[in-house]
Short mmCIF file of C-alpha atoms in Angstrom, two decimals:
data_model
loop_
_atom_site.label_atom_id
_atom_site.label_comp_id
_atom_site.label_asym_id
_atom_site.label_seq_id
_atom_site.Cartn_x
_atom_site.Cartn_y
_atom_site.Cartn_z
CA UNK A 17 0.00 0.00 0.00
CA UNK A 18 1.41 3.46 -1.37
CA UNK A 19 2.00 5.85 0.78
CA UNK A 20 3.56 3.50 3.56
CA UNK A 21 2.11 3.88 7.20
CA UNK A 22 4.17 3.62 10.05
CA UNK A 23 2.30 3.50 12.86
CA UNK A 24 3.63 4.90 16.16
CA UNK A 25 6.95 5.24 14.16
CA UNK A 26 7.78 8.87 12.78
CA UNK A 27 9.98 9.43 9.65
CA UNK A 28 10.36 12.46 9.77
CA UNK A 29 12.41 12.78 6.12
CA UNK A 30 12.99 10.29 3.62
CA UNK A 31 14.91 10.42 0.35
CA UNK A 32 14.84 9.40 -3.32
CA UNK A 33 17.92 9.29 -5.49
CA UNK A 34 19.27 12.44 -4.74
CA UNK A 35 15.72 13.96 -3.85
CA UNK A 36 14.89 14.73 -0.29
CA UNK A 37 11.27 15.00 1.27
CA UNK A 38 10.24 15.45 4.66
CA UNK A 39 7.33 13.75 6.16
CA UNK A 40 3.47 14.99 6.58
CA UNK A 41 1.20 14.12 9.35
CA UNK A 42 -2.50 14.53 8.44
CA UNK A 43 -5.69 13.50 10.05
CA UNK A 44 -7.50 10.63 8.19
CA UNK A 45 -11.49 11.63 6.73
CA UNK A 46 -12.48 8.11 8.01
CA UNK A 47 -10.72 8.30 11.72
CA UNK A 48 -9.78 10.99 13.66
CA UNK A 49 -6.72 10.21 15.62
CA UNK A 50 -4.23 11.69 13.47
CA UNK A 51 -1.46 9.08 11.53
CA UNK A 52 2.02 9.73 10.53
CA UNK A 53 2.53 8.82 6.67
CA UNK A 54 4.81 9.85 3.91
CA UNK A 55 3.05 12.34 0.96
CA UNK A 56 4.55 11.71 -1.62
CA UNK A 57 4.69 15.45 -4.29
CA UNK A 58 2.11 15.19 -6.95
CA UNK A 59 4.96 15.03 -9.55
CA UNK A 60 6.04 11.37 -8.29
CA UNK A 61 2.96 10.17 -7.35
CA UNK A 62 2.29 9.90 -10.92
CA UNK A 63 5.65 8.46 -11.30
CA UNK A 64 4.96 5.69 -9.27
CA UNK A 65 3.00 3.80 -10.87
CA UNK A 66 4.93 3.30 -14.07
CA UNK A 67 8.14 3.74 -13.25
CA UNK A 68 10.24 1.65 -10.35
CA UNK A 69 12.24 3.59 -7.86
CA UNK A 70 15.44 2.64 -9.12
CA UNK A 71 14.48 4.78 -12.23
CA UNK A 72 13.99 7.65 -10.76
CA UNK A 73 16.37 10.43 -11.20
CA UNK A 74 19.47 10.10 -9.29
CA UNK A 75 18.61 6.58 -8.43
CA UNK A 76 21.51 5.09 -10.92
CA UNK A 77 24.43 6.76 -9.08
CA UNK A 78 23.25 6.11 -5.35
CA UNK A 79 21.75 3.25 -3.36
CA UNK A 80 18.64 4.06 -1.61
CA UNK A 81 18.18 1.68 1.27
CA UNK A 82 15.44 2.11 3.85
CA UNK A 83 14.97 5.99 3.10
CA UNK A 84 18.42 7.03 3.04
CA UNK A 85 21.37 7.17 0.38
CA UNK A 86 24.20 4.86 0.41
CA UNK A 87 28.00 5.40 -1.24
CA UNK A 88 28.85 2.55 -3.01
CA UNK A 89 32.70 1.03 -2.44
CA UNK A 90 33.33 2.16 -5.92
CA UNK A 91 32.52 5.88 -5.13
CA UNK A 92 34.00 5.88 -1.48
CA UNK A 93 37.13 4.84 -3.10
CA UNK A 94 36.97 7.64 -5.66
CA UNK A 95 36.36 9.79 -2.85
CA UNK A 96 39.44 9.01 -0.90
CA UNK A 97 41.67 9.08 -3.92
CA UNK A 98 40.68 12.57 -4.58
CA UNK A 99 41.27 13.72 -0.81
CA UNK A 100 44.30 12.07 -0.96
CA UNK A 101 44.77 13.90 -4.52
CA UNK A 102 43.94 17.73 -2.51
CA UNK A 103 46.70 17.35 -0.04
CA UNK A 104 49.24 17.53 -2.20
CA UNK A 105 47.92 20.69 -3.87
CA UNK A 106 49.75 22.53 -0.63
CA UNK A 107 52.27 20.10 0.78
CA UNK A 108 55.14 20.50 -1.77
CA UNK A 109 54.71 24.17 -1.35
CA UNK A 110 53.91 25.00 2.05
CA UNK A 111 56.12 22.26 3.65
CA UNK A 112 59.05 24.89 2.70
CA UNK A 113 58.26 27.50 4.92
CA UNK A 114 59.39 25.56 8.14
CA UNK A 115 62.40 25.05 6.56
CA UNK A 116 63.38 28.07 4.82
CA UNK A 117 66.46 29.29 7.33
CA UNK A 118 67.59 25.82 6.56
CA UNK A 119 67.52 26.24 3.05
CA UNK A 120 69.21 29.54 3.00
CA UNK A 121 71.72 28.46 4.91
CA UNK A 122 73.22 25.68 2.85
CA UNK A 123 72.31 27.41 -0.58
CA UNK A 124 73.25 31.29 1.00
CA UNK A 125 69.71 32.51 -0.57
CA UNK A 126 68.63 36.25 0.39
CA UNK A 127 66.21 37.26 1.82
CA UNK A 128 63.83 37.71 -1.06
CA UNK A 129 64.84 34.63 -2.48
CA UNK A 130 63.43 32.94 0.75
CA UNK A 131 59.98 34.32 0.43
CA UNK A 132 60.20 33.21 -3.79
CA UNK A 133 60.48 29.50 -2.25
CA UNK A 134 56.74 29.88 -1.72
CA UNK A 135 55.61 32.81 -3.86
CA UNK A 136 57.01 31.59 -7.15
CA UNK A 137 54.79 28.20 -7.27
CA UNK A 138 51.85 30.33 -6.96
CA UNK A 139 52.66 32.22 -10.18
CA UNK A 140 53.37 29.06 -12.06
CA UNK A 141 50.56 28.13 -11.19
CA UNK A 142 48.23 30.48 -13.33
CA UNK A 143 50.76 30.32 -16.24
CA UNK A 144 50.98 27.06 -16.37
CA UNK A 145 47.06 26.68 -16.03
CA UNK A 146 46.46 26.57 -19.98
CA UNK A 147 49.03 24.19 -20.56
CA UNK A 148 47.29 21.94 -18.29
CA UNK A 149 44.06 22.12 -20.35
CA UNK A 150 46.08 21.44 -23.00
CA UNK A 151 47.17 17.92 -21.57
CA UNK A 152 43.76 17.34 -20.63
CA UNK A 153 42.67 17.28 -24.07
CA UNK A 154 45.64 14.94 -25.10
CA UNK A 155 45.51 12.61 -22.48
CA UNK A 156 42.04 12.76 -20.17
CA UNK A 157 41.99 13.97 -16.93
CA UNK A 158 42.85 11.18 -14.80
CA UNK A 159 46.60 11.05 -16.58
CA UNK A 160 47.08 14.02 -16.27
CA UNK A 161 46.49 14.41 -12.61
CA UNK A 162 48.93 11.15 -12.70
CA UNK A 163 51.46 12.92 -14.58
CA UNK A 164 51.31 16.09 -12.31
CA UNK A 165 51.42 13.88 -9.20
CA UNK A 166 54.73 12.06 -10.01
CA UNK A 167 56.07 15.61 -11.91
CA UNK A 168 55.24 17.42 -8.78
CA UNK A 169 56.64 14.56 -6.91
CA UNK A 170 59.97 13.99 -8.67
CA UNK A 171 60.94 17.70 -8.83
CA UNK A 172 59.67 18.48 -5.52
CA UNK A 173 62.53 15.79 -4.12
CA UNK A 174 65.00 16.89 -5.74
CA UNK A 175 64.86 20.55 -4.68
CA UNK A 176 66.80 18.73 -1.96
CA UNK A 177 69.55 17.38 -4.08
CA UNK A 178 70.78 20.89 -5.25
CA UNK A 179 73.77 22.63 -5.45
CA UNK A 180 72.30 25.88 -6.59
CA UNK A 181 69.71 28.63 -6.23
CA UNK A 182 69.37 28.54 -10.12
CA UNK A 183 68.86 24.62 -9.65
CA UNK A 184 66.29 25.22 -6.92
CA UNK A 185 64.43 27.66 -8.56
CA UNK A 186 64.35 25.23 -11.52
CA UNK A 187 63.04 22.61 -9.78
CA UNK A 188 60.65 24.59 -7.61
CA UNK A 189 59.33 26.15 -11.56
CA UNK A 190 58.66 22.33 -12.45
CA UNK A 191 57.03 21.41 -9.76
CA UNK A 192 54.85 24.11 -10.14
CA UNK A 193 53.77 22.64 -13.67
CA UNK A 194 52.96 19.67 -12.04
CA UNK A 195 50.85 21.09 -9.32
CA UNK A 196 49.07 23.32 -11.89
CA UNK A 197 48.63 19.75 -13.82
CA UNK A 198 46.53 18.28 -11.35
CA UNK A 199 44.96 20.88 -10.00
CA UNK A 200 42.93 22.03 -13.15
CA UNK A 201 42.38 18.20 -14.31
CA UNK A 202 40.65 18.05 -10.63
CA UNK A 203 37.46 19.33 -11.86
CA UNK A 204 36.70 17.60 -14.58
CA UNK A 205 38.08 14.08 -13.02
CA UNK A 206 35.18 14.53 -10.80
CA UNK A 207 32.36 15.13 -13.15
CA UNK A 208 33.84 12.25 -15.24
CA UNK A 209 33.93 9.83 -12.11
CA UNK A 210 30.68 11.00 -9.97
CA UNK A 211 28.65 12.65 -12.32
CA UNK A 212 25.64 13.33 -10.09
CA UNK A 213 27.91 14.21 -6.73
CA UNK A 214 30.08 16.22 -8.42
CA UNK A 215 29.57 19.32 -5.89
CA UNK A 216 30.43 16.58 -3.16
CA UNK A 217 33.62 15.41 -4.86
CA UNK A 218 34.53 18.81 -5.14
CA UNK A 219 33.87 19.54 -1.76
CA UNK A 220 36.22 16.25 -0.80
CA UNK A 221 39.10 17.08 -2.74
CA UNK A 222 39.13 20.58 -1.28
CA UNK A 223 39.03 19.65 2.38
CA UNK A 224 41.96 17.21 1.49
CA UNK A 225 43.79 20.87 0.77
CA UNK A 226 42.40 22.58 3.68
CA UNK A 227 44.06 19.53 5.37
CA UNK A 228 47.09 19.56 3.42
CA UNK A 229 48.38 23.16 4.22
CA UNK A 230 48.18 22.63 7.89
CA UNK A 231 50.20 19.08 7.22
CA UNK A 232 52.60 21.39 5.14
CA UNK A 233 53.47 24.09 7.51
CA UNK A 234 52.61 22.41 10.89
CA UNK A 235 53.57 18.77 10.68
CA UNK A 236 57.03 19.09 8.60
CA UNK A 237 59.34 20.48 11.44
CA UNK A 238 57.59 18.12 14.35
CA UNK A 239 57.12 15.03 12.72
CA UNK A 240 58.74 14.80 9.03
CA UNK A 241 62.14 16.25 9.81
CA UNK A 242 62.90 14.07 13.09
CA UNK A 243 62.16 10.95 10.90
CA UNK A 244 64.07 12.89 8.30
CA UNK A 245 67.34 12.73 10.76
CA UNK A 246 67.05 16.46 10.70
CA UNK A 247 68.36 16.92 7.22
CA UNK A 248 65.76 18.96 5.33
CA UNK A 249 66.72 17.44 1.84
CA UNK A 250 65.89 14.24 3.31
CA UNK A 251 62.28 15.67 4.82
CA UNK A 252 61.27 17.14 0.91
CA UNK A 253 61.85 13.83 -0.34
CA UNK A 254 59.84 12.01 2.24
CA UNK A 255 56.87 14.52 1.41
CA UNK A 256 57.10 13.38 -1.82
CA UNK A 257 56.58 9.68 -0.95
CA UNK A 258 52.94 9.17 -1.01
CA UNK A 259 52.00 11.69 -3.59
CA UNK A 260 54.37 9.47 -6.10
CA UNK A 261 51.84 6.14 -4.37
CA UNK A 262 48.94 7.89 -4.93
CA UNK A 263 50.01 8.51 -8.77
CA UNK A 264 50.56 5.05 -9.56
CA UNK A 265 46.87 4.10 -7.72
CA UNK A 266 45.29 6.77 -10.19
CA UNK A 267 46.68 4.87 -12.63
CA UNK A 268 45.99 1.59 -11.77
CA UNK A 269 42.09 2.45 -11.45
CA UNK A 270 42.52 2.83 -15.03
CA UNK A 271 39.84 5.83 -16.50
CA UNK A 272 36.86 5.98 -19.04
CA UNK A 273 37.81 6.31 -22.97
CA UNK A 274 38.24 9.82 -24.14
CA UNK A 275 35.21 11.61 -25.57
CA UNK A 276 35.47 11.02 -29.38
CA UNK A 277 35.62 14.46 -31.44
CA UNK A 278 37.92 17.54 -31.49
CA UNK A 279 38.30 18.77 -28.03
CA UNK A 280 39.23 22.69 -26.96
CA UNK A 281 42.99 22.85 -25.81
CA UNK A 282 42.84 26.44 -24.32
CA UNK A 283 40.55 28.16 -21.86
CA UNK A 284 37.12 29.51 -23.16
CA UNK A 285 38.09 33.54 -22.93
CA UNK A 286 34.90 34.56 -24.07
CA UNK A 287 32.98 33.36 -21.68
CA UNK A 288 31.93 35.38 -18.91
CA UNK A 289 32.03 32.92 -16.45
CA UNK A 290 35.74 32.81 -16.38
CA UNK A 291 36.48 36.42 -15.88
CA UNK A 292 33.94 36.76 -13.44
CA UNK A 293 34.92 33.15 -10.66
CA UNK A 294 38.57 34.21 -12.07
CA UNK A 295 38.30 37.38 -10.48
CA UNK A 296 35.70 36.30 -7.11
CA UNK A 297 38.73 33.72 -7.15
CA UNK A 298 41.39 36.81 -7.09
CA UNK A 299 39.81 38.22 -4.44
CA UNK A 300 39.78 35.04 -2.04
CA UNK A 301 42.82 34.46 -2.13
CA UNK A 302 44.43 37.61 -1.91
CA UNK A 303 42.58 38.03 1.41
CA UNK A 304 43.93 35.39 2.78
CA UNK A 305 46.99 35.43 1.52
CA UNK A 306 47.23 39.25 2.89
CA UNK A 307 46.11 38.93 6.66
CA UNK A 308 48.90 35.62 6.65
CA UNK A 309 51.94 37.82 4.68
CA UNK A 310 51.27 41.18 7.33
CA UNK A 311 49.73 39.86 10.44
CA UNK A 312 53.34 39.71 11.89
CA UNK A 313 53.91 43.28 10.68
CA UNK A 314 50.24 44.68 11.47
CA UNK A 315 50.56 43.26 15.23
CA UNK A 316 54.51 44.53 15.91
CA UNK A 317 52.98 47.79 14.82
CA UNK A 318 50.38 47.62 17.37
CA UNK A 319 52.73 46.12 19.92
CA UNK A 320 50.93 42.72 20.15
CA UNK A 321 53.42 41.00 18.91
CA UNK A 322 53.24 38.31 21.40
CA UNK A 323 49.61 36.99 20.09
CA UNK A 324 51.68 36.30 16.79
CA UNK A 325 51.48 32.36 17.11
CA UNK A 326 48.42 32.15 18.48
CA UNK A 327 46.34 34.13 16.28
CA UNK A 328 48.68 32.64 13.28
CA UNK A 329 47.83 29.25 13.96
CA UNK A 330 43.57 29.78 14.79
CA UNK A 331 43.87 32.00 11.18
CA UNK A 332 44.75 29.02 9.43
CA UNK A 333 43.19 26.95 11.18
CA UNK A 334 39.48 28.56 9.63
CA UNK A 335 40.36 26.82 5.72
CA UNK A 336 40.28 23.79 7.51
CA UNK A 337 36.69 24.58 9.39
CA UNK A 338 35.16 26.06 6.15
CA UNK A 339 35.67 22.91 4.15
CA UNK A 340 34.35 20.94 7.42
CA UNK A 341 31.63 23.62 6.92
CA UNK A 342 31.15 23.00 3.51
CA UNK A 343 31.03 18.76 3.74
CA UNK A 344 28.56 19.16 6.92
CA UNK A 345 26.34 21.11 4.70
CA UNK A 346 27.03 18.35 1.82
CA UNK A 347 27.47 20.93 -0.61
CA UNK A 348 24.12 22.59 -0.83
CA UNK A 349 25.72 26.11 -1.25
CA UNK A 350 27.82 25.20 -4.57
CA UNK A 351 26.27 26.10 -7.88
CA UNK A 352 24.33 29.58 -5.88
CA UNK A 353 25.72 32.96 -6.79
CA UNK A 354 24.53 34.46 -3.84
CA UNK A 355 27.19 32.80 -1.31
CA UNK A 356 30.04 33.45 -3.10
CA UNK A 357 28.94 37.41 -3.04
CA UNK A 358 27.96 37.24 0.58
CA UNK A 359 30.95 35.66 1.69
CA UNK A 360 33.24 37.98 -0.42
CA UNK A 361 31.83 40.51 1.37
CA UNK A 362 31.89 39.47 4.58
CA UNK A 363 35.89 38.63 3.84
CA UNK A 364 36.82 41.91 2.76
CA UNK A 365 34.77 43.12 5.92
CA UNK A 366 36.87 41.28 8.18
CA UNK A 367 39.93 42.24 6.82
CA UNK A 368 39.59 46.04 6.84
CA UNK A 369 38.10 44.94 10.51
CA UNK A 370 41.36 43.25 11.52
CA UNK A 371 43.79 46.28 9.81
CA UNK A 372 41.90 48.97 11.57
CA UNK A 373 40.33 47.61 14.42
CA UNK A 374 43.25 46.56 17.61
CA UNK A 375 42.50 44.01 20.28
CA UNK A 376 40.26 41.35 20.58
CA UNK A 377 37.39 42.87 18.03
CA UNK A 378 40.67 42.85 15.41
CA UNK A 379 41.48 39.33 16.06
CA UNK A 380 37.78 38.05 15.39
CA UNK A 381 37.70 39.93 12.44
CA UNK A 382 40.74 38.45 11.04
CA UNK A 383 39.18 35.34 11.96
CA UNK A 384 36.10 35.81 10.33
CA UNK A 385 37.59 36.69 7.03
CA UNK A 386 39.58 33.36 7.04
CA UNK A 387 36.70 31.23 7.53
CA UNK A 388 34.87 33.74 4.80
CA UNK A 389 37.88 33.72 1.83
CA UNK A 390 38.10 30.32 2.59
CA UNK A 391 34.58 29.61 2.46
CA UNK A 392 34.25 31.44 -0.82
CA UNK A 393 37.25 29.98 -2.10
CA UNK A 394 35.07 26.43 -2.14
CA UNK A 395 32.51 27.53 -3.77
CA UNK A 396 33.97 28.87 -6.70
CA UNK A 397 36.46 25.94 -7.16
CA UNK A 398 33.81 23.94 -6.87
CA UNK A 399 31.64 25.53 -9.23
CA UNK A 400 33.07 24.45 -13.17
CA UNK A 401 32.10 20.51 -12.22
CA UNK A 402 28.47 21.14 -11.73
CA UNK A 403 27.58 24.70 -13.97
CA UNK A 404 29.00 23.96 -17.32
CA UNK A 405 29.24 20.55 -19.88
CA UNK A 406 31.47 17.70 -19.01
CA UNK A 407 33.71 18.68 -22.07
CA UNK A 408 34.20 22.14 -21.18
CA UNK A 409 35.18 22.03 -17.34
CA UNK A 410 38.49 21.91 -17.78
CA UNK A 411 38.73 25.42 -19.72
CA UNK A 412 36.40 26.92 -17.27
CA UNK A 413 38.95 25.59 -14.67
CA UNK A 414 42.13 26.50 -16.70
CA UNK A 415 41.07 30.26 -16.93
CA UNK A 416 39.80 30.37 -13.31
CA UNK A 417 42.97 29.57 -12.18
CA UNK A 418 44.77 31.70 -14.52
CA UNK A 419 43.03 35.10 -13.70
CA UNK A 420 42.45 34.42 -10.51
CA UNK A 421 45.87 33.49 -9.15
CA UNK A 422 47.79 35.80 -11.29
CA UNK A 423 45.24 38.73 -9.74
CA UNK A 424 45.95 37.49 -6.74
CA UNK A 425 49.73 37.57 -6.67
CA UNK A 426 49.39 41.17 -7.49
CA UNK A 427 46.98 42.80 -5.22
CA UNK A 428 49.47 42.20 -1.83
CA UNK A 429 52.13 43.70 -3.78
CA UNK A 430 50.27 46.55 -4.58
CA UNK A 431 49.36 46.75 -0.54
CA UNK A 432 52.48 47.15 0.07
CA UNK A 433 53.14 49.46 -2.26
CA UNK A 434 50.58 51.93 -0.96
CA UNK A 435 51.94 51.22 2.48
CA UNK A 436 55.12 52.33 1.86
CA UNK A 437 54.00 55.60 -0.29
CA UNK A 438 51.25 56.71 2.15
CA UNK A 439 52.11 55.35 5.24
CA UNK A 440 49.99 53.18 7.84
CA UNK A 441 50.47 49.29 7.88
CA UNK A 442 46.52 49.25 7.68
CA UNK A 443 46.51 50.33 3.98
CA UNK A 444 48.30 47.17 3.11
CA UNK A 445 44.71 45.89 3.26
CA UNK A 446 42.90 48.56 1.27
CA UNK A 447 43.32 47.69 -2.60
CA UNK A 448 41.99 43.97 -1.88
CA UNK A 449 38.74 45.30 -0.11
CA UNK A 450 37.93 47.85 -2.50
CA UNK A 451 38.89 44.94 -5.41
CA UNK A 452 35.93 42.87 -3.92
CA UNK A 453 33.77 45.78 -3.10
CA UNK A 454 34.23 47.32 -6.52
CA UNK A 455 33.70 43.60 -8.07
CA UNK A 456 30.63 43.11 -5.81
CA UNK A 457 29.38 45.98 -7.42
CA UNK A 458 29.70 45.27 -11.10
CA UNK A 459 29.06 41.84 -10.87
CA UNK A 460 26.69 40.46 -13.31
CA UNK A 461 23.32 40.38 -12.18
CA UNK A 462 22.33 36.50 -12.43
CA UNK A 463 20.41 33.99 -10.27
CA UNK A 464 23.19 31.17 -11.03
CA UNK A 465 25.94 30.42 -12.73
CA UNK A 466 24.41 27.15 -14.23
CA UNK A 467 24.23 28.63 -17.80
CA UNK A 468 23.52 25.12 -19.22
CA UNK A 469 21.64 23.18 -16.50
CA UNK A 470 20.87 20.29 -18.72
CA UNK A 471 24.49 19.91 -18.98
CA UNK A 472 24.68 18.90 -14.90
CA UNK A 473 25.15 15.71 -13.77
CA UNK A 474 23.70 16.26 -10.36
CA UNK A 475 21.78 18.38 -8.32
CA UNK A 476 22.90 22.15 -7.81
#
């Protein structure tokens, strides 16, 4: 008997494929004590009768047992392979940092060419974005994250086996390719291997970075270097270890045939999609990226110097919480233009907050802007699996990356530029907000960003 009567027990939701419906009590015309039942929408309950569950839509990608979705083994494997995948989109870069006065030391690098260590992957990374939609068209997207694995692995080793700073840099430059390899093929591996999660996969793959760049900068100098025998050439190659292991499983699990036809090897400029997430994107990360590169010279100027590595560590600490965030709320943001204003707004609130504001109020708004960037930074990385064809993400990803990281390296630089000419360790802070504000403002006016819905593989 349809709908399915439960007595004393209360369901109080139940779920279809990837459909969710919650449960309606009414009182019965024939008996007045009132009976908890499922209604099913008028849309289905026409369904029902010709069509079996497992046909309904999202029913072919998920089990539904006893009112609730299942992962199948196949999926929760894909899903640990691509966390797995995000924490090396940090490690190789971050896990420098601890050792930087190390690295100076031996290779007598300046003090600028310390800082590169870290800044110069980030630039490769946008230029080497359309070359990596370029091997995505060649060779799929699940070799290529292979072959950016084991490049990023390889070349991130033997930064340790150098005699030079022109042989670092070199190898630091390749690795970079490698990490840019990945890191756009990331997208559109996930809409090739869960189709109708794809906002979830995304949202996996991310926390796995979130993850990764506290790994990088917190557990190399407690944990990798001891086991390392102190020797910091010996600790980058031990990094590079399971990244090279998790290269040779993505190739093992073997990958779908490549779409027949001629397939786009550059980024689709025209579209307005990629300047606009390129440049949401910019701003993201250059808040983030700000409050990390002057919160030791914003607090010395205030004379709080000694909340440094406190406030440091609960800073960074928010990526991880807003990809938490982001997987406790399974993803129901992704695909909505609305968050990724509000939370852009909300960053660049927190950071002119944390540059103008001192004490305690200063240090939740620095806070606040972490979770925020990195909240928004989710989103929109998330976005080119689930708003645009299967055949296309990876150009929507390539020119993401592109303008957004290349934006990004230049707004703190032109902080600090306006610091110096005007004067005030506050204005380092100014050109990012009014970047967001100003983009906020001229933003598109749009209800999504799914231009092509019947494109999308799963719900957004």
């Amino acid at each position: 008997m349809w709908p399915p009567r439960f007595g004393r027990t209360r369901l109080e939701t139940f779920q279809i494929g990837d459909h969710r419906y919650a449960a309606q009590p009414f009182t019965s015309p024939r008996k007045k004590r009132a009976r908890s039942c499922l209604r099913y929408p008028a849309v289905h309950r026409r369904r029902r009768r010709r069509k079996h569950r497992s046909q309904l839509p999202g029913c072919g990608a998920m089990m539904v047992v006893k009112g609730y979705s299942a992962w199948s083994a196949r999926q929760i494997s894909i899903l640990c392979l691509l966390w797995a995948t995000g924490l090396f989109l940090r490690i190789p870069v971050l896990a420098v940092s601890p050792l930087a006065g190390r690295i100076a030391e031996d290779l007598k690098l300046s003090t600028t060419g310390t800082g590169a260590l870290t800044i110069v992957p980030v630039v490769v990374l946008a230029l080497a974005a359309p070359l990596a939609v370029w091997a995505i068209a060649r060779i799929g997207p699940a070799r290529t994250i292979a072959v950016g694995l084991l490049l990023s692995a390889v070349l991130s080793a033997s930064r340790g086996w150098t005699s030079s700073a022109v042989l670092l840099f070199a190898a630091t430059i390749g690795m970079g390719i490698g990490i840019a390899m990945f890191q756009t093929a990331l997208p559109s591996a996930v809409r090739g291997w869960l189709p109708a999660q794809a906002a979830m996969g995304s949202a996996v793959y991310l926390n796995g970075m979130m993850v990764g760049e506290l790994l990088g900068a917190g557990a190399t100098l407690p944990v990798v270097v001891p086991l390392a025998g102190q020797d910091w050439r010996m600790a980058l190659a031990l990094w590079a270890i399971p990244a090279a292991v998790i290269a040779l499983l993505i190739l093992l699990t073997g990958e779908k045939a490549k779409p027949g036809g001629p397939t786009p090897v550059a980024p689709d400029w025209p579209d307005g999609r990629t300047w606009e997430l390129g440049l949401w994107l910019a701003g993201s990360i250059a808040v983030f990226f700000s409050i990390n590169a002057y919160m030791d010279v914003t607090l010395s100027a205030r004379g709080d110097a000694a909340w440094l590595g406190v406030l440091i560590v609960a800073y960074n600490a928010t990526a991880l919480l807003a990809s938490l965030a982001m997987l406790w709320w399974k993803a129901a943001w992704i695909g909505r233009r609305r968050p990724v204003v509000m939370t852009g707004i909300v960053a660049a609130a927190g950071m002119i907050g944390f540059g103008f504001v001192p004490g305690p109020v200063g240090y939740l708004c620095a806070l606040v802007a972490g979770f925020a960037a990195s909240l928004q930074l989710i989103l929109i990385m998330s976005l080119p699996p689930v708003v645009t064809a299967e055949s296309n993400v990876a150009r929507l990803t390539g020119g993401i990356t592109f303008v957004g990281y290349l934006v990004a390296f230049a707004l703190p630089l032109l902080g600090g530029l306006l610091s110096d000419a005007v004067g005030g360790v506050a204005m380092v802070f100014l050109p990012t907000a009014v970047f967001i504000l100003t983009l906020t403002g001229v933003s598109r006016k749009c209800g999504g960003y799914a231009e092509c819905a019947s494109d999308v593989g799963g719900k957004v």
